[in-house]
């Protein structure tokens, strides 16, 4: 029977607040940095060249990694978008808050205006804050009751963002229009917008009944309701006119808005949440990226993502801001090939492994669901490029950012958010070590997993072995507890060691229960 190694555990848990934070979050050494988080969608652990991707070039992202930190053990909080984003922006586990599952396009705002968000952290510190791209965290006061033809409230300005140019949900969900500062951008008064997730509007074609109108992409599963730009969507909408987006221009559009924002705000510190539509479905990149990869549309969308990264970096550089801008590039969940459109992602994937060889993928409790690329670039502070394997979780984003702007916790407090840990600042800034002692992750059916050093526990919840609705992904669900151990630095998720290691199993189970119930766990481990 194996032991856990509590010695190391205590050492880490007893570690005082991060040295970096004690030094004033770097504020005494360098001016407060601008912060840009580049949040990719469904970009897997293996999907960038600097993480081993084959068949696609990602030079701009590679450059960030080569001149910064490339984390190899970083995790999103969930294996789907809405819960991961909720956790990133609030520092609260999504399973604590009902209604944080993959949101419909007409969902009410999921983060309540009273909640403390990472945007609030920056606003308090005098930053100008902005969000661009995919939102997927709801808008307005009541689901299904938004009036898309006037100001929508509450919106991002109520949770700390000074300006925003966003897609309400995802590119595969209506309404297919951008929302700028709470109003439909480029609004067309001749084509008022109506949205329903219950029924179609009379006379409007659907992908299900009018497949010949799907001239840009056909669906493989789902996505057969309203048709916009020759692509079937989830949900029904009517109207929109010239405000309707063209999928091939989404990356250009959100990137241009972010670049304009950088140019206009270069004199004072800013925070940008730049959430790309790439590489989520429908993958329909601009024609200048067609054929950029050897993998068809999914690979081309990765190339387009990398282009967006390059544009942002160039805007920072040309304004003389790159040196003192902290860029964090990561993804909301693991990868998927066929996620509902006939884009040949499975057929053309070739030698490339989107998960970088990990088991599972998007939706899954296995590592492929939540292990994500994570690059930190800040030339003024991170002088020595490095690859780090300490455990990192996006749950700490709010708290680490609080440290970056020099916010200090009260004595005895370890976070500004319900679940984050501000002592992780050092890890995020490149200090060598184990990083977080543990991380909790949520799969699509709410199965929770806990990683503690060299062990990973997936709670028994049951459920199908494969995602049941189309994507060919192993879920990792089981009615039996699963316990995996690292072998050569990676969890062997083919070998369930639960029966042989009851003590470790119980320790991880107990820790997960304590985290879930918000009970103290630090003392127990010391
Ligand atoms: C699923 C969609 C999938 C994607 C996912 C959310 C179908 C058949 N599948 O329900 O295409 O939109 O939700 O992805 O509708 S996420 O990355 O935003 O979480
Ligand atoms: Ca996603």
XYZ file of C-alpha atoms and ligand atoms in Angstrom:
546
model
C 0.000 0.000 0.000
C 1.374 3.437 -0.872
C 1.642 6.556 1.250
C 0.607 10.000 0.150
C 3.631 11.973 1.152
C 1.980 14.314 3.615
C 5.383 15.770 4.422
C 5.520 17.658 1.181
C 1.881 18.429 1.549
C 2.305 20.190 4.881
C 5.239 22.167 3.659
C 3.279 23.566 0.791
C 0.163 24.229 2.771
C 2.094 26.002 5.476
C 3.822 28.234 2.997
C 3.090 31.882 3.843
C 1.537 34.288 1.409
C 3.440 34.456 -1.805
C 6.722 36.331 -1.607
C 5.728 38.214 -4.677
C 2.548 39.439 -3.027
C 4.444 40.471 0.083
C 6.662 42.566 -2.105
C 3.571 44.425 -3.231
C 2.625 42.384 -6.265
C 5.600 43.696 -8.145
C 4.177 47.185 -7.928
C 7.255 48.494 -6.167
C 9.602 47.099 -8.770
C 7.788 47.860 -11.986
C 4.711 49.890 -12.801
C 1.504 47.888 -12.567
C 1.221 45.821 -15.706
C -1.547 45.805 -18.228
C -3.175 42.405 -18.150
C -4.549 40.513 -21.142
C -6.089 37.095 -20.697
C -6.465 35.277 -23.990
C -9.082 32.613 -23.398
C -9.367 30.117 -26.227
C -12.423 27.930 -26.693
C -12.068 24.123 -26.795
C -8.346 24.391 -27.464
C -6.804 21.142 -26.232
C -3.629 20.575 -24.290
C -1.924 19.362 -27.487
C -3.408 21.879 -29.929
C -0.560 24.400 -30.078
C 2.775 23.779 -31.723
C 4.574 24.670 -28.503
C 2.611 21.868 -26.844
C 3.412 19.348 -29.567
C 0.712 20.021 -32.178
C 1.296 18.491 -35.588
C -0.104 19.736 -38.869
C -0.606 23.343 -37.781
C 1.757 26.227 -37.163
C 1.254 28.565 -34.209
C 4.270 30.912 -34.381
C 2.781 33.746 -32.343
C 1.771 31.528 -29.478
C 5.091 29.699 -29.663
C 6.826 33.051 -29.264
C 4.914 33.856 -26.106
C 5.851 30.458 -24.676
C 9.480 30.777 -25.742
C 9.781 34.134 -23.983
C 7.655 33.358 -20.963
C 6.368 30.421 -18.976
C 4.837 27.357 -20.505
C 2.836 25.481 -17.891
C 2.351 21.770 -18.455
C 0.042 21.020 -15.544
C -2.635 23.693 -15.745
C -6.342 23.025 -15.482
C -9.585 24.706 -16.296
C -12.184 24.278 -13.581
C -14.669 22.430 -15.776
C -14.681 20.535 -19.044
C -17.249 22.852 -20.632
C -17.410 26.559 -21.205
C -19.943 28.268 -18.955
C -18.800 26.681 -15.684
C -15.124 27.212 -16.515
C -15.688 30.867 -17.360
C -17.796 31.374 -14.274
C -14.965 30.026 -12.122
C -12.291 32.024 -13.925
C -14.096 35.327 -13.485
C -15.404 34.844 -9.936
C -13.048 32.397 -8.211
C -16.051 30.317 -7.171
C -16.488 26.644 -8.083
C -19.382 26.434 -10.532
C -20.912 23.486 -8.707
C -21.640 25.828 -5.797
C -23.961 27.905 -7.940
C -26.993 26.447 -9.714
C -27.441 27.482 -13.327
C -23.795 27.490 -14.377
C -24.079 24.676 -16.933
C -23.609 25.358 -20.656
C -25.891 28.357 -21.080
C -28.483 28.982 -23.768
C -28.147 32.172 -25.784
C -31.092 33.686 -23.945
C -29.925 32.806 -20.423
C -30.126 35.542 -17.821
C -26.855 36.865 -16.474
C -25.285 34.119 -14.389
C -22.839 36.273 -12.414
C -24.957 38.496 -10.200
C -24.148 42.192 -10.221
C -23.294 41.987 -6.513
C -20.634 39.309 -7.015
C -16.982 40.223 -6.855
C -15.313 39.530 -10.207
C -11.826 39.758 -11.573
C -12.964 42.836 -13.491
C -13.850 44.448 -10.142
C -10.348 43.658 -8.878
C -8.893 45.656 -11.742
C -11.434 48.461 -11.545
C -10.704 48.974 -7.858
C -7.053 49.263 -8.799
C -7.832 52.022 -11.288
C -7.650 49.942 -14.459
C -9.862 50.317 -17.502
C -11.486 46.938 -18.127
C -12.789 45.326 -21.298
C -14.238 42.031 -22.538
C -14.150 40.915 -26.160
C -15.453 37.776 -27.833
C -17.307 34.828 -26.435
C -19.285 35.512 -23.277
C -21.558 32.530 -22.584
C -22.457 33.707 -19.091
C -25.886 35.118 -19.796
C -27.245 38.642 -20.110
C -30.264 40.426 -18.734
C -32.451 39.857 -15.719
C -34.602 36.938 -16.806
C -33.931 34.007 -19.101
C -35.838 34.200 -22.356
C -37.175 37.673 -21.557
C -34.460 39.929 -22.962
C -35.481 42.580 -25.447
C -32.680 42.342 -27.965
C -33.823 45.606 -29.559
C -32.956 47.861 -26.666
C -30.434 48.114 -23.849
C -30.017 44.800 -22.039
C -29.616 44.989 -18.294
C -27.845 43.760 -16.273
C -24.891 43.412 -18.584
C -21.105 43.369 -18.280
C -20.927 46.947 -17.042
C -22.696 45.711 -13.907
C -19.933 43.244 -13.078
C -16.896 45.439 -13.596
C -16.313 45.761 -17.337
C -16.043 49.321 -18.660
C -16.507 48.191 -22.199
C -17.494 45.037 -23.983
C -18.014 43.651 -27.454
C -19.260 40.129 -27.070
C -21.223 37.211 -28.447
C -24.011 36.469 -25.941
C -23.263 32.753 -25.896
C -21.394 30.757 -28.557
C -21.218 30.914 -32.328
C -23.503 27.889 -32.557
C -26.216 29.502 -30.446
C -28.577 32.332 -31.346
C -28.657 35.330 -31.217
C -25.951 35.576 -33.893
C -25.138 39.239 -33.281
C -22.466 41.033 -31.293
C -23.509 42.929 -28.189
C -21.551 46.107 -27.599
C -21.864 47.667 -24.169
C -25.226 46.034 -23.595
C -26.793 46.747 -26.997
C -26.782 44.860 -30.280
C -23.868 46.216 -32.300
C -24.612 47.574 -35.746
C -28.299 47.327 -34.901
C -30.620 47.201 -37.890
C -33.904 48.870 -37.025
C -35.441 47.391 -40.172
C -34.879 43.879 -38.828
C -35.887 43.687 -35.147
C -34.491 40.674 -33.331
C -36.530 37.944 -31.666
C -35.030 34.936 -29.939
C -36.598 31.765 -28.587
C -35.188 28.506 -27.318
C -38.659 26.958 -27.315
C -40.175 27.406 -30.734
C -39.484 28.653 -34.193
C -40.862 31.895 -35.567
C -43.444 31.460 -38.272
C -42.042 31.288 -41.768
C -38.393 31.084 -40.665
C -36.385 28.231 -42.215
C -34.579 25.693 -40.023
C -31.654 23.393 -40.711
C -33.911 20.449 -39.972
C -36.539 21.344 -42.571
C -34.472 23.257 -45.107
C -31.100 21.481 -45.323
C -30.492 22.981 -48.749
C -30.077 26.393 -47.127
C -27.055 25.161 -45.183
C -24.653 26.403 -47.826
C -21.695 27.050 -45.515
C -21.691 24.117 -43.056
C -23.981 21.183 -42.447
C -24.683 19.827 -38.993
C -23.703 16.326 -37.915
C -25.741 16.331 -34.714
C -27.947 19.002 -33.178
C -27.520 22.526 -34.624
C -30.568 22.146 -36.858
C -32.673 25.073 -35.742
C -32.386 28.619 -37.158
C -30.108 29.169 -40.120
C -27.778 32.154 -40.091
C -25.080 32.644 -42.727
C -25.847 29.228 -44.237
C -25.168 27.456 -40.916
C -27.712 25.833 -38.613
C -27.710 26.925 -34.956
C -29.033 25.959 -31.562
C -32.152 28.011 -30.824
C -34.451 30.113 -32.965
C -34.075 33.689 -34.010
C -35.712 36.093 -36.369
C -34.381 39.359 -37.744
C -30.980 40.854 -37.164
C -30.429 42.098 -40.723
C -27.072 43.778 -41.079
C -26.229 43.122 -37.423
C -25.953 39.365 -38.040
C -22.393 38.170 -37.856
C -20.579 36.350 -40.586
C -18.743 33.462 -39.003
C -15.707 33.974 -41.220
C -15.299 37.486 -39.782
C -15.718 36.771 -36.074
C -11.994 36.515 -35.312
C -11.271 39.679 -37.317
C -14.049 41.525 -35.615
C -13.191 40.763 -32.005
C -9.472 41.179 -32.667
C -10.010 44.591 -34.266
C -12.026 45.690 -31.252
C -9.303 44.562 -28.858
C -6.582 46.261 -30.902
C -8.590 49.509 -31.049
C -9.039 49.324 -27.302
C -5.293 48.908 -26.753
C -4.513 51.848 -29.027
C -7.044 54.047 -27.250
C -6.022 53.094 -23.717
C -2.269 53.004 -23.881
C -1.787 55.797 -21.348
C -3.277 54.024 -18.333
C -3.355 50.424 -17.116
C -5.974 48.144 -18.616
C -7.346 44.648 -18.262
C -8.607 42.791 -21.314
C -10.588 39.568 -21.250
C -10.129 38.368 -24.820
C -12.220 35.233 -25.297
C -11.929 33.834 -28.776
C -14.572 31.956 -30.688
C -11.773 29.739 -32.059
C -11.691 26.774 -31.985
C -15.331 26.168 -31.042
C -17.876 24.998 -33.594
C -19.021 26.049 -36.109
C -15.439 26.268 -37.328
C -15.618 28.607 -40.258
C -12.402 30.620 -40.372
C -11.760 33.454 -42.791
C -10.701 32.368 -46.258
C -7.149 33.603 -45.713
C -6.729 30.785 -43.169
C -8.278 28.107 -45.356
C -5.644 25.465 -45.965
C -3.272 27.009 -43.406
C -3.176 23.656 -41.632
C -3.159 20.062 -42.747
C -6.249 19.356 -40.678
C -9.007 21.179 -42.477
C -11.253 23.668 -40.744
C -10.351 22.761 -37.166
C -6.640 23.181 -37.797
C -7.303 26.344 -39.800
C -9.249 27.711 -36.826
C -6.181 27.063 -34.658
C -4.105 29.036 -37.178
C -6.678 31.827 -37.029
C -6.519 31.786 -33.227
C -2.758 32.139 -33.438
C -3.170 35.068 -35.816
C -5.394 36.840 -33.272
C -2.712 36.295 -30.641
C -0.146 37.858 -32.994
C -2.336 40.906 -33.631
C -2.775 41.570 -29.929
C 0.928 41.163 -29.258
C 1.739 43.493 -32.147
C -0.692 46.138 -30.877
C 0.997 45.985 -27.473
C 4.457 46.103 -29.003
C 3.751 49.012 -31.331
C 2.421 51.036 -28.403
C 5.503 50.240 -26.331
C 3.388 48.218 -23.897
C 4.517 44.660 -24.471
C 7.286 44.667 -21.891
C 4.997 45.524 -19.020
C 1.903 43.638 -20.091
C 1.054 40.356 -18.442
C -0.453 38.020 -21.018
C -2.026 34.784 -19.888
C -3.097 32.458 -22.668
C -5.220 29.442 -21.845
C -8.395 27.568 -22.784
C -11.806 26.952 -21.215
C -11.828 23.184 -21.626
C -10.345 20.297 -23.564
C -10.748 19.540 -27.242
C -13.430 17.863 -29.332
C -13.352 16.878 -32.985
C -16.929 16.368 -34.187
C -18.950 18.689 -31.962
C -21.947 18.835 -34.225
C -20.901 20.036 -37.685
C -19.596 18.224 -40.753
C -16.207 19.912 -40.764
C -14.139 16.725 -41.227
C -12.253 17.346 -37.999
C -12.122 13.595 -37.286
C -11.220 12.581 -40.801
C -8.375 15.089 -41.161
C -6.792 15.014 -37.726
C -3.947 12.807 -38.953
C -1.062 12.364 -36.526
C -2.176 15.293 -34.402
C -3.414 14.589 -30.872
C -5.644 17.461 -29.686
C -5.373 16.319 -26.058
C -1.616 15.809 -26.338
C -2.112 12.101 -25.659
C -4.372 12.521 -22.626
C -7.466 10.399 -22.233
C -10.920 11.910 -22.728
C -11.566 15.417 -24.014
C -14.164 18.154 -23.757
C -17.058 17.117 -21.455
C -14.893 14.448 -19.816
C -13.691 13.738 -16.269
C -10.462 12.365 -17.683
C -7.466 14.657 -17.992
C -8.238 15.604 -21.583
C -11.311 17.464 -20.290
C -9.572 20.080 -18.217
C -5.826 20.012 -18.864
C -5.224 23.047 -20.990
C -2.381 25.057 -22.468
C -1.321 27.839 -20.131
C 1.275 30.417 -21.120
C 2.377 33.389 -19.038
C 4.254 36.201 -20.750
C 5.468 39.338 -18.962
C 8.944 40.389 -20.046
C 9.330 43.031 -17.307
C 8.799 40.440 -14.580
C 9.489 37.046 -16.095
C 13.049 37.390 -17.328
C 13.886 33.720 -17.636
C 11.712 31.671 -19.943
C 10.832 28.316 -18.441
C 8.617 25.275 -18.630
C 6.887 24.553 -15.333
C 4.984 21.484 -14.190
C 3.540 22.782 -10.904
C -0.207 22.288 -10.537
C -2.138 25.361 -11.691
C -5.895 25.880 -11.631
C -7.880 28.673 -13.217
C -9.872 28.890 -9.965
C -7.013 31.078 -8.674
C -7.196 33.636 -11.484
C -9.049 36.308 -9.501
C -6.778 35.954 -6.495
C -3.583 35.910 -8.485
C -4.713 39.032 -10.319
C -5.446 40.689 -6.975
C -1.816 39.974 -6.099
C -0.666 41.433 -9.400
C -2.303 44.766 -8.627
C -0.870 44.699 -5.107
C -4.049 43.980 -3.179
C -3.313 42.549 0.250
C -5.453 40.098 2.161
C -6.326 40.648 5.779
C -4.159 38.609 8.176
C -5.223 34.978 8.156
C -7.193 35.281 4.909
C -6.060 33.339 1.901
C -8.310 34.673 -0.812
C -10.495 37.435 -2.145
C -12.827 34.937 -3.765
C -14.848 32.011 -2.406
C -12.482 29.312 -3.663
C -9.277 30.836 -5.029
C -5.908 30.909 -3.328
C -3.789 34.033 -3.594
C -0.653 32.209 -2.491
C -0.490 30.743 -6.005
C 0.902 33.997 -7.364
C 4.473 32.731 -7.188
C 3.618 29.633 -9.182
C 1.919 31.733 -11.840
C 5.026 33.923 -11.983
C 7.297 30.947 -12.567
C 8.509 29.802 -9.194
C 9.543 26.175 -9.396
C 7.683 23.700 -7.253
C 4.557 21.641 -6.909
C 2.217 24.591 -7.291
C -1.241 24.070 -5.875
C -1.458 21.057 -3.586
C -4.752 20.008 -5.132
C -7.204 20.911 -7.877
C -10.898 20.123 -8.254
C -12.469 19.753 -11.686
C -15.988 19.262 -12.919
C -17.071 17.143 -15.869
C -20.119 17.776 -17.998
C -22.456 15.671 -15.776
C -21.043 17.303 -12.607
C -18.774 14.395 -11.714
C -15.995 15.950 -9.654
C -12.346 14.906 -9.771
C -9.615 15.808 -7.356
C -5.922 15.892 -8.120
C -3.616 15.761 -5.129
C 0.049 15.640 -6.031
C 0.610 12.335 -7.816
C -2.922 11.059 -7.421
C -6.219 11.714 -9.128
C -9.596 10.651 -7.816
C -12.779 10.637 -9.889
C -15.845 10.363 -7.706
C -18.334 7.598 -8.464
C -21.414 9.113 -10.013
C -22.228 6.797 -12.877
C -23.110 7.763 -16.415
C -22.347 6.551 -19.909
C -18.769 5.599 -20.788
C -18.946 7.671 -23.984
C -20.500 11.106 -24.539
C -23.961 9.978 -25.666
C -25.000 12.682 -28.135
C -22.343 12.609 -30.869
C -18.770 13.519 -29.976
C -16.611 10.399 -29.739
C -15.186 11.099 -26.312
C -14.723 8.904 -23.262
C -16.442 10.534 -20.313
C -14.470 8.956 -17.478
C -17.750 8.435 -15.609
C -18.118 5.348 -13.476
C -20.270 4.106 -10.642
C -17.058 2.935 -8.978
C -14.500 5.280 -7.427
C -11.459 5.716 -9.648
C -7.965 6.426 -8.446
C -5.109 7.061 -10.806
C -1.444 7.580 -10.187
C 1.179 9.466 -12.119
C 3.536 7.269 -14.063
C 6.469 9.105 -15.624
C 4.890 12.437 -14.783
C 1.453 11.691 -16.257
C -1.665 10.111 -14.777
C -2.237 6.627 -16.078
C -5.986 6.828 -16.429
C -6.189 3.282 -17.749
C -5.253 1.736 -14.441
C -7.722 2.173 -11.580
C -5.806 1.674 -8.332
C -8.735 2.361 -5.995
C -9.027 -1.159 -4.617
C -5.323 -1.461 -3.850
C -5.002 1.902 -2.125
C -7.933 2.387 0.245
C -6.070 4.842 2.475
C -5.157 7.164 -0.346
C -8.588 6.776 -1.870
C -10.196 7.778 1.416
C -7.845 10.713 1.905
C -8.697 12.124 -1.519
C -12.375 11.408 -1.084
C -12.329 13.129 2.292
C -10.502 16.156 0.921
C -12.986 16.446 -1.928
C -15.892 16.277 0.506
C -14.311 18.943 2.667
C -13.786 21.241 -0.283
C -17.315 20.555 -1.430
C -18.778 21.342 1.978
C -16.468 24.284 2.488
C -15.029 22.674 5.591
C -11.482 23.320 6.751
C -8.989 21.011 5.211
C -5.654 22.687 5.765
C -5.421 21.794 9.443
C -6.265 18.183 8.771
C -3.266 17.830 6.531
C -0.674 19.538 8.674
C -23.354 21.202 -26.813
C -23.341 21.426 -28.303
C -21.914 21.681 -28.706
C -21.339 22.849 -27.918
C -21.485 22.570 -26.446
C -21.023 23.706 -25.591
C -25.074 20.164 -29.485
C -25.445 18.884 -30.150
N -23.853 20.246 -28.997
O -24.673 21.035 -26.390
O -21.845 21.921 -30.081
O -21.996 24.030 -28.242
O -22.821 22.321 -26.126
O -19.691 23.944 -25.774
O -25.888 21.061 -29.417
S -18.964 24.930 -24.824
O -17.553 24.868 -25.185
O -19.498 26.243 -25.062
O -19.187 24.450 -23.478
Ca -15.448 25.572 -24.612
